[in-house]
mmCIF file with all atom_site columns, C-alpha atoms in Angstrom:
data_model
loop_
_atom_site.group_PDB
_atom_site.id
_atom_site.type_symbol
_atom_site.label_atom_id
_atom_site.label_alt_id
_atom_site.label_comp_id
_atom_site.label_asym_id
_atom_site.label_entity_id
_atom_site.label_seq_id
_atom_site.pdbx_PDB_ins_code
_atom_site.Cartn_x
_atom_site.Cartn_y
_atom_site.Cartn_z
_atom_site.occupancy
_atom_site.B_iso_or_equiv
_atom_site.pdbx_formal_charge
_atom_site.auth_seq_id
_atom_site.auth_comp_id
_atom_site.auth_asym_id
_atom_site.auth_atom_id
_atom_site.pdbx_PDB_model_num
ATOM 1   C CA . MET A 1 1   ? 25.049  -19.846 8.409   1.00 77.00 ? 1   MET A CA 1
ATOM 2   C CA . GLU A 1 2   ? 23.921  -21.058 5.004   1.00 84.00 ? 2   GLU A CA 1
ATOM 3   C CA . ALA A 1 3   ? 20.564  -22.237 6.378   1.00 87.00 ? 3   ALA A CA 1
ATOM 4   C CA . LYS A 1 4   ? 20.017  -18.914 8.132   1.00 86.00 ? 4   LYS A CA 1
ATOM 5   C CA . LEU A 1 5   ? 20.851  -17.021 4.959   1.00 86.00 ? 5   LEU A CA 1
ATOM 6   C CA . LYS A 1 6   ? 18.442  -19.152 2.951   1.00 90.00 ? 6   LYS A CA 1
ATOM 7   C CA . ALA A 1 7   ? 15.661  -18.637 5.520   1.00 90.00 ? 7   ALA A CA 1
ATOM 8   C CA . VAL A 1 8   ? 16.147  -14.868 5.649   1.00 89.00 ? 8   VAL A CA 1
ATOM 9   C CA . THR A 1 9   ? 16.232  -14.708 1.849   1.00 91.00 ? 9   THR A CA 1
ATOM 10  C CA . GLN A 1 10  ? 12.901  -16.528 1.717   1.00 93.00 ? 10  GLN A CA 1
ATOM 11  C CA . LEU A 1 11  ? 11.449  -14.175 4.342   1.00 91.00 ? 11  LEU A CA 1
ATOM 12  C CA . TRP A 1 12  ? 12.673  -11.236 2.298   1.00 91.00 ? 12  TRP A CA 1
ATOM 13  C CA . LYS A 1 13  ? 10.960  -12.600 -0.830  1.00 93.00 ? 13  LYS A CA 1
ATOM 14  C CA . ILE A 1 14  ? 7.743   -13.155 1.134   1.00 94.00 ? 14  ILE A CA 1
ATOM 15  C CA . GLU A 1 15  ? 7.853   -9.559  2.396   1.00 93.00 ? 15  GLU A CA 1
ATOM 16  C CA . GLU A 1 16  ? 8.375   -8.286  -1.160  1.00 94.00 ? 16  GLU A CA 1
ATOM 17  C CA . ILE A 1 17  ? 5.353   -10.277 -2.347  1.00 95.00 ? 17  ILE A CA 1
ATOM 18  C CA . GLN A 1 18  ? 3.349   -8.916  0.590   1.00 95.00 ? 18  GLN A CA 1
ATOM 19  C CA . CYS A 1 19  ? 4.363   -5.363  -0.393  1.00 95.00 ? 19  CYS A CA 1
ATOM 20  C CA . GLU A 1 20  ? 3.112   -5.940  -3.928  1.00 95.00 ? 20  GLU A CA 1
ATOM 21  C CA . LYS A 1 21  ? -0.234  -7.260  -2.641  1.00 96.00 ? 21  LYS A CA 1
ATOM 22  C CA . ILE A 1 22  ? -0.646  -4.289  -0.323  1.00 95.00 ? 22  ILE A CA 1
ATOM 23  C CA . GLN A 1 23  ? 0.212   -1.887  -3.157  1.00 96.00 ? 23  GLN A CA 1
ATOM 24  C CA . ARG A 1 24  ? -2.495  -3.452  -5.334  1.00 96.00 ? 24  ARG A CA 1
ATOM 25  C CA . GLU A 1 25  ? -4.963  -3.168  -2.452  1.00 95.00 ? 25  GLU A CA 1
ATOM 26  C CA . LEU A 1 26  ? -3.959  0.464   -1.958  1.00 95.00 ? 26  LEU A CA 1
ATOM 27  C CA . GLN A 1 27  ? -4.521  1.206   -5.649  1.00 96.00 ? 27  GLN A CA 1
ATOM 28  C CA . SER A 1 28  ? -7.936  -0.444  -5.479  1.00 95.00 ? 28  SER A CA 1
ATOM 29  C CA . VAL A 1 29  ? -8.996  1.661   -2.488  1.00 94.00 ? 29  VAL A CA 1
ATOM 30  C CA . TYR A 1 30  ? -7.662  4.802   -4.156  1.00 94.00 ? 30  TYR A CA 1
ATOM 31  C CA . HIS A 1 31  ? -9.636  3.996   -7.310  1.00 95.00 ? 31  HIS A CA 1
ATOM 32  C CA . ARG A 1 32  ? -12.830 3.478   -5.282  1.00 94.00 ? 32  ARG A CA 1
ATOM 33  C CA . TYR A 1 33  ? -12.120 6.757   -3.477  1.00 93.00 ? 33  TYR A CA 1
ATOM 34  C CA . THR A 1 34  ? -11.761 8.700   -6.741  1.00 94.00 ? 34  THR A CA 1
ATOM 35  C CA . VAL A 1 35  ? -14.942 7.132   -8.160  1.00 94.00 ? 35  VAL A CA 1
ATOM 36  C CA . LEU A 1 36  ? -16.815 8.042   -4.988  1.00 92.00 ? 36  LEU A CA 1
ATOM 37  C CA . THR A 1 37  ? -15.471 11.604  -5.113  1.00 92.00 ? 37  THR A CA 1
ATOM 38  C CA . THR A 1 38  ? -16.722 11.928  -8.704  1.00 93.00 ? 38  THR A CA 1
ATOM 39  C CA . GLN A 1 39  ? -20.124 10.589  -7.683  1.00 91.00 ? 39  GLN A CA 1
ATOM 40  C CA . LEU A 1 40  ? -20.259 13.087  -4.823  1.00 91.00 ? 40  LEU A CA 1
ATOM 41  C CA . LYS A 1 41  ? -19.576 15.948  -7.215  1.00 92.00 ? 41  LYS A CA 1
ATOM 42  C CA . GLN A 1 42  ? -22.285 14.722  -9.578  1.00 90.00 ? 42  GLN A CA 1
ATOM 43  C CA . LEU A 1 43  ? -24.740 14.298  -6.711  1.00 88.00 ? 43  LEU A CA 1
ATOM 44  C CA . SER A 1 44  ? -23.982 17.802  -5.485  1.00 87.00 ? 44  SER A CA 1
ATOM 45  C CA . GLU A 1 45  ? -24.609 19.211  -8.968  1.00 87.00 ? 45  GLU A CA 1
ATOM 46  C CA . LEU A 1 46  ? -27.873 17.266  -9.209  1.00 84.00 ? 46  LEU A CA 1
ATOM 47  C CA . ARG A 1 47  ? -28.976 18.568  -5.828  1.00 81.00 ? 47  ARG A CA 1
ATOM 48  C CA . GLN A 1 48  ? -28.336 22.143  -6.961  1.00 81.00 ? 48  GLN A CA 1
ATOM 49  C CA . THR A 1 49  ? -30.191 21.515  -10.230 1.00 80.00 ? 49  THR A CA 1
ATOM 50  C CA . VAL A 1 50  ? -33.289 20.220  -8.424  1.00 72.00 ? 50  VAL A CA 1
ATOM 51  C CA . GLY A 1 51  ? -33.395 23.313  -6.238  1.00 66.00 ? 51  GLY A CA 1
ATOM 52  C CA . GLN A 1 52  ? -32.985 25.637  -9.203  1.00 70.00 ? 52  GLN A CA 1
ATOM 53  C CA . ASN A 1 53  ? -35.725 23.929  -11.235 1.00 65.00 ? 53  ASN A CA 1
ATOM 54  C CA . VAL A 1 54  ? -38.268 24.396  -8.460  1.00 60.00 ? 54  VAL A CA 1
ATOM 55  C CA . ASN A 1 55  ? -37.407 28.080  -8.186  1.00 61.00 ? 55  ASN A CA 1
ATOM 56  C CA . LYS A 1 56  ? -37.849 28.587  -11.952 1.00 61.00 ? 56  LYS A CA 1
ATOM 57  C CA . GLU A 1 57  ? -41.426 27.292  -11.981 1.00 57.00 ? 57  GLU A CA 1
ATOM 58  C CA . ASN A 1 58  ? -43.905 30.135  -12.131 1.00 55.00 ? 58  ASN A CA 1
ATOM 59  C CA . GLN A 1 59  ? -46.815 28.163  -10.849 1.00 62.00 ? 59  GLN A CA 1
ATOM 60  C CA . LEU A 1 60  ? -46.041 26.214  -7.745  1.00 66.00 ? 60  LEU A CA 1
ATOM 61  C CA . CYS A 1 61  ? -48.527 23.619  -6.737  1.00 74.00 ? 61  CYS A CA 1
ATOM 62  C CA . SER A 1 62  ? -48.360 21.513  -3.625  1.00 76.00 ? 62  SER A CA 1
ATOM 63  C CA . SER A 1 63  ? -47.509 18.263  -5.456  1.00 76.00 ? 63  SER A CA 1
ATOM 64  C CA . ILE A 1 64  ? -44.507 19.886  -7.163  1.00 75.00 ? 64  ILE A CA 1
ATOM 65  C CA . LEU A 1 65  ? -43.295 21.255  -3.843  1.00 75.00 ? 65  LEU A CA 1
ATOM 66  C CA . ILE A 1 66  ? -43.798 17.892  -2.110  1.00 80.00 ? 66  ILE A CA 1
ATOM 67  C CA . ASN A 1 67  ? -41.987 16.030  -4.901  1.00 80.00 ? 67  ASN A CA 1
ATOM 68  C CA . ALA A 1 68  ? -39.156 18.551  -4.894  1.00 78.00 ? 68  ALA A CA 1
ATOM 69  C CA . ASN A 1 69  ? -38.889 18.329  -1.118  1.00 82.00 ? 69  ASN A CA 1
ATOM 70  C CA . GLN A 1 70  ? -38.826 14.516  -1.191  1.00 85.00 ? 70  GLN A CA 1
ATOM 71  C CA . ALA A 1 71  ? -36.255 14.522  -3.983  1.00 83.00 ? 71  ALA A CA 1
ATOM 72  C CA . GLY A 1 72  ? -34.142 16.979  -2.019  1.00 82.00 ? 72  GLY A CA 1
ATOM 73  C CA . MET A 1 73  ? -34.366 14.822  1.115   1.00 88.00 ? 73  MET A CA 1
ATOM 74  C CA . MET A 1 74  ? -33.419 11.685  -0.838  1.00 89.00 ? 74  MET A CA 1
ATOM 75  C CA . LEU A 1 75  ? -30.498 13.474  -2.454  1.00 87.00 ? 75  LEU A CA 1
ATOM 76  C CA . GLN A 1 76  ? -29.359 14.784  0.929   1.00 88.00 ? 76  GLN A CA 1
ATOM 77  C CA . THR A 1 77  ? -29.570 11.279  2.427   1.00 91.00 ? 77  THR A CA 1
ATOM 78  C CA . ASN A 1 78  ? -27.510 9.858   -0.440  1.00 89.00 ? 78  ASN A CA 1
ATOM 79  C CA . PHE A 1 79  ? -25.064 12.729  -0.180  1.00 89.00 ? 79  PHE A CA 1
ATOM 80  C CA . ASP A 1 80  ? -24.595 12.120  3.556   1.00 92.00 ? 80  ASP A CA 1
ATOM 81  C CA . HIS A 1 81  ? -24.152 8.388   2.939   1.00 92.00 ? 81  HIS A CA 1
ATOM 82  C CA . TYR A 1 82  ? -21.526 9.024   0.247   1.00 91.00 ? 82  TYR A CA 1
ATOM 83  C CA . GLU A 1 83  ? -19.709 11.471  2.527   1.00 92.00 ? 83  GLU A CA 1
ATOM 84  C CA . GLN A 1 84  ? -19.532 8.832   5.260   1.00 95.00 ? 84  GLN A CA 1
ATOM 85  C CA . GLU A 1 85  ? -18.357 6.218   2.786   1.00 93.00 ? 85  GLU A CA 1
ATOM 86  C CA . LYS A 1 86  ? -15.716 8.632   1.521   1.00 92.00 ? 86  LYS A CA 1
ATOM 87  C CA . ASP A 1 87  ? -14.460 9.173   5.081   1.00 94.00 ? 87  ASP A CA 1
ATOM 88  C CA . ILE A 1 88  ? -14.331 5.415   5.650   1.00 95.00 ? 88  ILE A CA 1
ATOM 89  C CA . LEU A 1 89  ? -12.373 4.883   2.422   1.00 94.00 ? 89  LEU A CA 1
ATOM 90  C CA . ASN A 1 90  ? -10.012 7.685   3.394   1.00 94.00 ? 90  ASN A CA 1
ATOM 91  C CA . ALA A 1 91  ? -9.347  6.024   6.768   1.00 95.00 ? 91  ALA A CA 1
ATOM 92  C CA . GLU A 1 92  ? -8.907  2.645   5.076   1.00 95.00 ? 92  GLU A CA 1
ATOM 93  C CA . TYR A 1 93  ? -6.460  4.197   2.601   1.00 94.00 ? 93  TYR A CA 1
ATOM 94  C CA . ARG A 1 94  ? -4.371  5.669   5.426   1.00 96.00 ? 94  ARG A CA 1
ATOM 95  C CA . ALA A 1 95  ? -4.349  2.352   7.313   1.00 96.00 ? 95  ALA A CA 1
ATOM 96  C CA . ILE A 1 96  ? -3.270  0.403   4.226   1.00 95.00 ? 96  ILE A CA 1
ATOM 97  C CA . LYS A 1 97  ? -0.601  2.999   3.462   1.00 95.00 ? 97  LYS A CA 1
ATOM 98  C CA . ASN A 1 98  ? 0.794   2.682   7.000   1.00 96.00 ? 98  ASN A CA 1
ATOM 99  C CA . ARG A 1 99  ? 0.787   -1.116  6.671   1.00 95.00 ? 99  ARG A CA 1
ATOM 100 C CA . LEU A 1 100 ? 2.614   -0.789  3.348   1.00 95.00 ? 100 LEU A CA 1
ATOM 101 C CA . LEU A 1 101 ? 5.260   1.452   4.889   1.00 96.00 ? 101 LEU A CA 1
ATOM 102 C CA . TYR A 1 102 ? 5.762   -1.015  7.751   1.00 95.00 ? 102 TYR A CA 1
ATOM 103 C CA . THR A 1 103 ? 6.095   -3.921  5.322   1.00 94.00 ? 103 THR A CA 1
ATOM 104 C CA . LYS A 1 104 ? 8.552   -1.994  3.152   1.00 94.00 ? 104 LYS A CA 1
ATOM 105 C CA . VAL A 1 105 ? 10.692  -1.194  6.198   1.00 95.00 ? 105 VAL A CA 1
ATOM 106 C CA . ARG A 1 106 ? 10.717  -4.872  7.191   1.00 94.00 ? 106 ARG A CA 1
ATOM 107 C CA . ALA A 1 107 ? 11.623  -5.927  3.645   1.00 93.00 ? 107 ALA A CA 1
ATOM 108 C CA . LYS A 1 108 ? 14.419  -3.350  3.520   1.00 94.00 ? 108 LYS A CA 1
ATOM 109 C CA . GLY A 1 109 ? 15.763  -4.575  6.868   1.00 93.00 ? 109 GLY A CA 1
ATOM 110 C CA . LEU A 1 110 ? 15.745  -8.176  5.669   1.00 92.00 ? 110 LEU A CA 1
ATOM 111 C CA . GLU A 1 111 ? 17.462  -7.116  2.452   1.00 93.00 ? 111 GLU A CA 1
ATOM 112 C CA . LYS A 1 112 ? 20.217  -5.387  4.426   1.00 95.00 ? 112 LYS A CA 1
ATOM 113 C CA . LEU A 1 113 ? 20.594  -8.451  6.637   1.00 92.00 ? 113 LEU A CA 1
ATOM 114 C CA . VAL A 1 114 ? 20.916  -10.741 3.605   1.00 92.00 ? 114 VAL A CA 1
ATOM 115 C CA . HIS A 1 115 ? 23.578  -8.486  2.087   1.00 94.00 ? 115 HIS A CA 1
ATOM 116 C CA . GLN A 1 116 ? 25.475  -8.292  5.385   1.00 93.00 ? 116 GLN A CA 1
ATOM 117 C CA . TRP A 1 117 ? 25.432  -12.054 5.829   1.00 91.00 ? 117 TRP A CA 1
ATOM 118 C CA . ARG A 1 118 ? 26.559  -12.607 2.240   1.00 93.00 ? 118 ARG A CA 1
ATOM 119 C CA . THR A 1 119 ? 29.423  -10.193 2.819   1.00 94.00 ? 119 THR A CA 1
ATOM 120 C CA . ILE A 1 120 ? 30.348  -12.058 6.000   1.00 92.00 ? 120 ILE A CA 1
ATOM 121 C CA . GLN A 1 121 ? 30.235  -15.349 4.094   1.00 92.00 ? 121 GLN A CA 1
ATOM 122 C CA . LYS A 1 122 ? 32.469  -14.002 1.331   1.00 94.00 ? 122 LYS A CA 1
ATOM 123 C CA . THR A 1 123 ? 34.929  -12.612 3.872   1.00 95.00 ? 123 THR A CA 1
ATOM 124 C CA . ALA A 1 124 ? 35.044  -15.924 5.754   1.00 93.00 ? 124 ALA A CA 1
ATOM 125 C CA . LYS A 1 125 ? 35.589  -17.820 2.492   1.00 94.00 ? 125 LYS A CA 1
ATOM 126 C CA . ILE A 1 126 ? 38.458  -15.522 1.512   1.00 95.00 ? 126 ILE A CA 1
ATOM 127 C CA . LYS A 1 127 ? 40.054  -15.980 4.962   1.00 96.00 ? 127 LYS A CA 1
ATOM 128 C CA . ARG A 1 128 ? 39.754  -19.771 4.703   1.00 95.00 ? 128 ARG A CA 1
ATOM 129 C CA . GLU A 1 129 ? 41.370  -19.694 1.259   1.00 94.00 ? 129 GLU A CA 1
ATOM 130 C CA . LEU A 1 130 ? 44.196  -17.499 2.567   1.00 95.00 ? 130 LEU A CA 1
ATOM 131 C CA . PHE A 1 131 ? 44.802  -19.894 5.463   1.00 94.00 ? 131 PHE A CA 1
ATOM 132 C CA . GLN A 1 132 ? 44.878  -22.810 3.023   1.00 94.00 ? 132 GLN A CA 1
ATOM 133 C CA . VAL A 1 133 ? 47.403  -20.998 0.822   1.00 93.00 ? 133 VAL A CA 1
ATOM 134 C CA . GLU A 1 134 ? 49.539  -20.200 3.895   1.00 93.00 ? 134 GLU A CA 1
ATOM 135 C CA . ASP A 1 135 ? 49.363  -23.836 5.012   1.00 90.00 ? 135 ASP A CA 1
ATOM 136 C CA . ILE A 1 136 ? 50.466  -24.989 1.548   1.00 90.00 ? 136 ILE A CA 1
ATOM 137 C CA . ILE A 1 137 ? 53.362  -22.507 1.532   1.00 90.00 ? 137 ILE A CA 1
ATOM 138 C CA . ASN A 1 138 ? 54.399  -23.511 5.073   1.00 89.00 ? 138 ASN A CA 1
ATOM 139 C CA . ALA A 1 139 ? 54.218  -27.210 4.155   1.00 88.00 ? 139 ALA A CA 1
ATOM 140 C CA . ARG A 1 140 ? 56.492  -26.658 1.133   1.00 87.00 ? 140 ARG A CA 1
ATOM 141 C CA . LEU A 1 141 ? 58.970  -24.670 3.213   1.00 84.00 ? 141 LEU A CA 1
ATOM 142 C CA . LYS A 1 142 ? 59.101  -27.422 5.848   1.00 85.00 ? 142 LYS A CA 1
ATOM 143 C CA . SER A 1 143 ? 59.625  -30.098 3.227   1.00 84.00 ? 143 SER A CA 1
ATOM 144 C CA . LYS A 1 144 ? 62.574  -28.168 1.722   1.00 77.00 ? 144 LYS A CA 1
ATOM 145 C CA . VAL A 1 145 ? 64.263  -27.762 5.067   1.00 69.00 ? 145 VAL A CA 1
#
């Protein structure tokens, strides 16, 4: 029983360490997600600014229109790429969160098992001590008779 308890305790510690690693990974993905969201907002504002600047020009020449169109296409391409990356990070975040929940459940189960086995050990030890005390009392009674 002692070997089993030691093994389960080690497994429990390993699961706790794994939970901490997954939590750090989750924080990293969340940080990247927030940075990407900020960049998307800035890119959206820049895209609106480019469109407004072209409309404010009184004299429109073909080179300005071509440059504005190319800039708009490049911004749209970047915007689409960032949107896809944001979706990928969101999916990765959900997957890591599910893995974290699974690991926490396993760690909690191992913790309960360790506590149950320790309780069983304590109970067995108390019973053995009681039997020893009874044997001592019975031996003294027999010797007096």
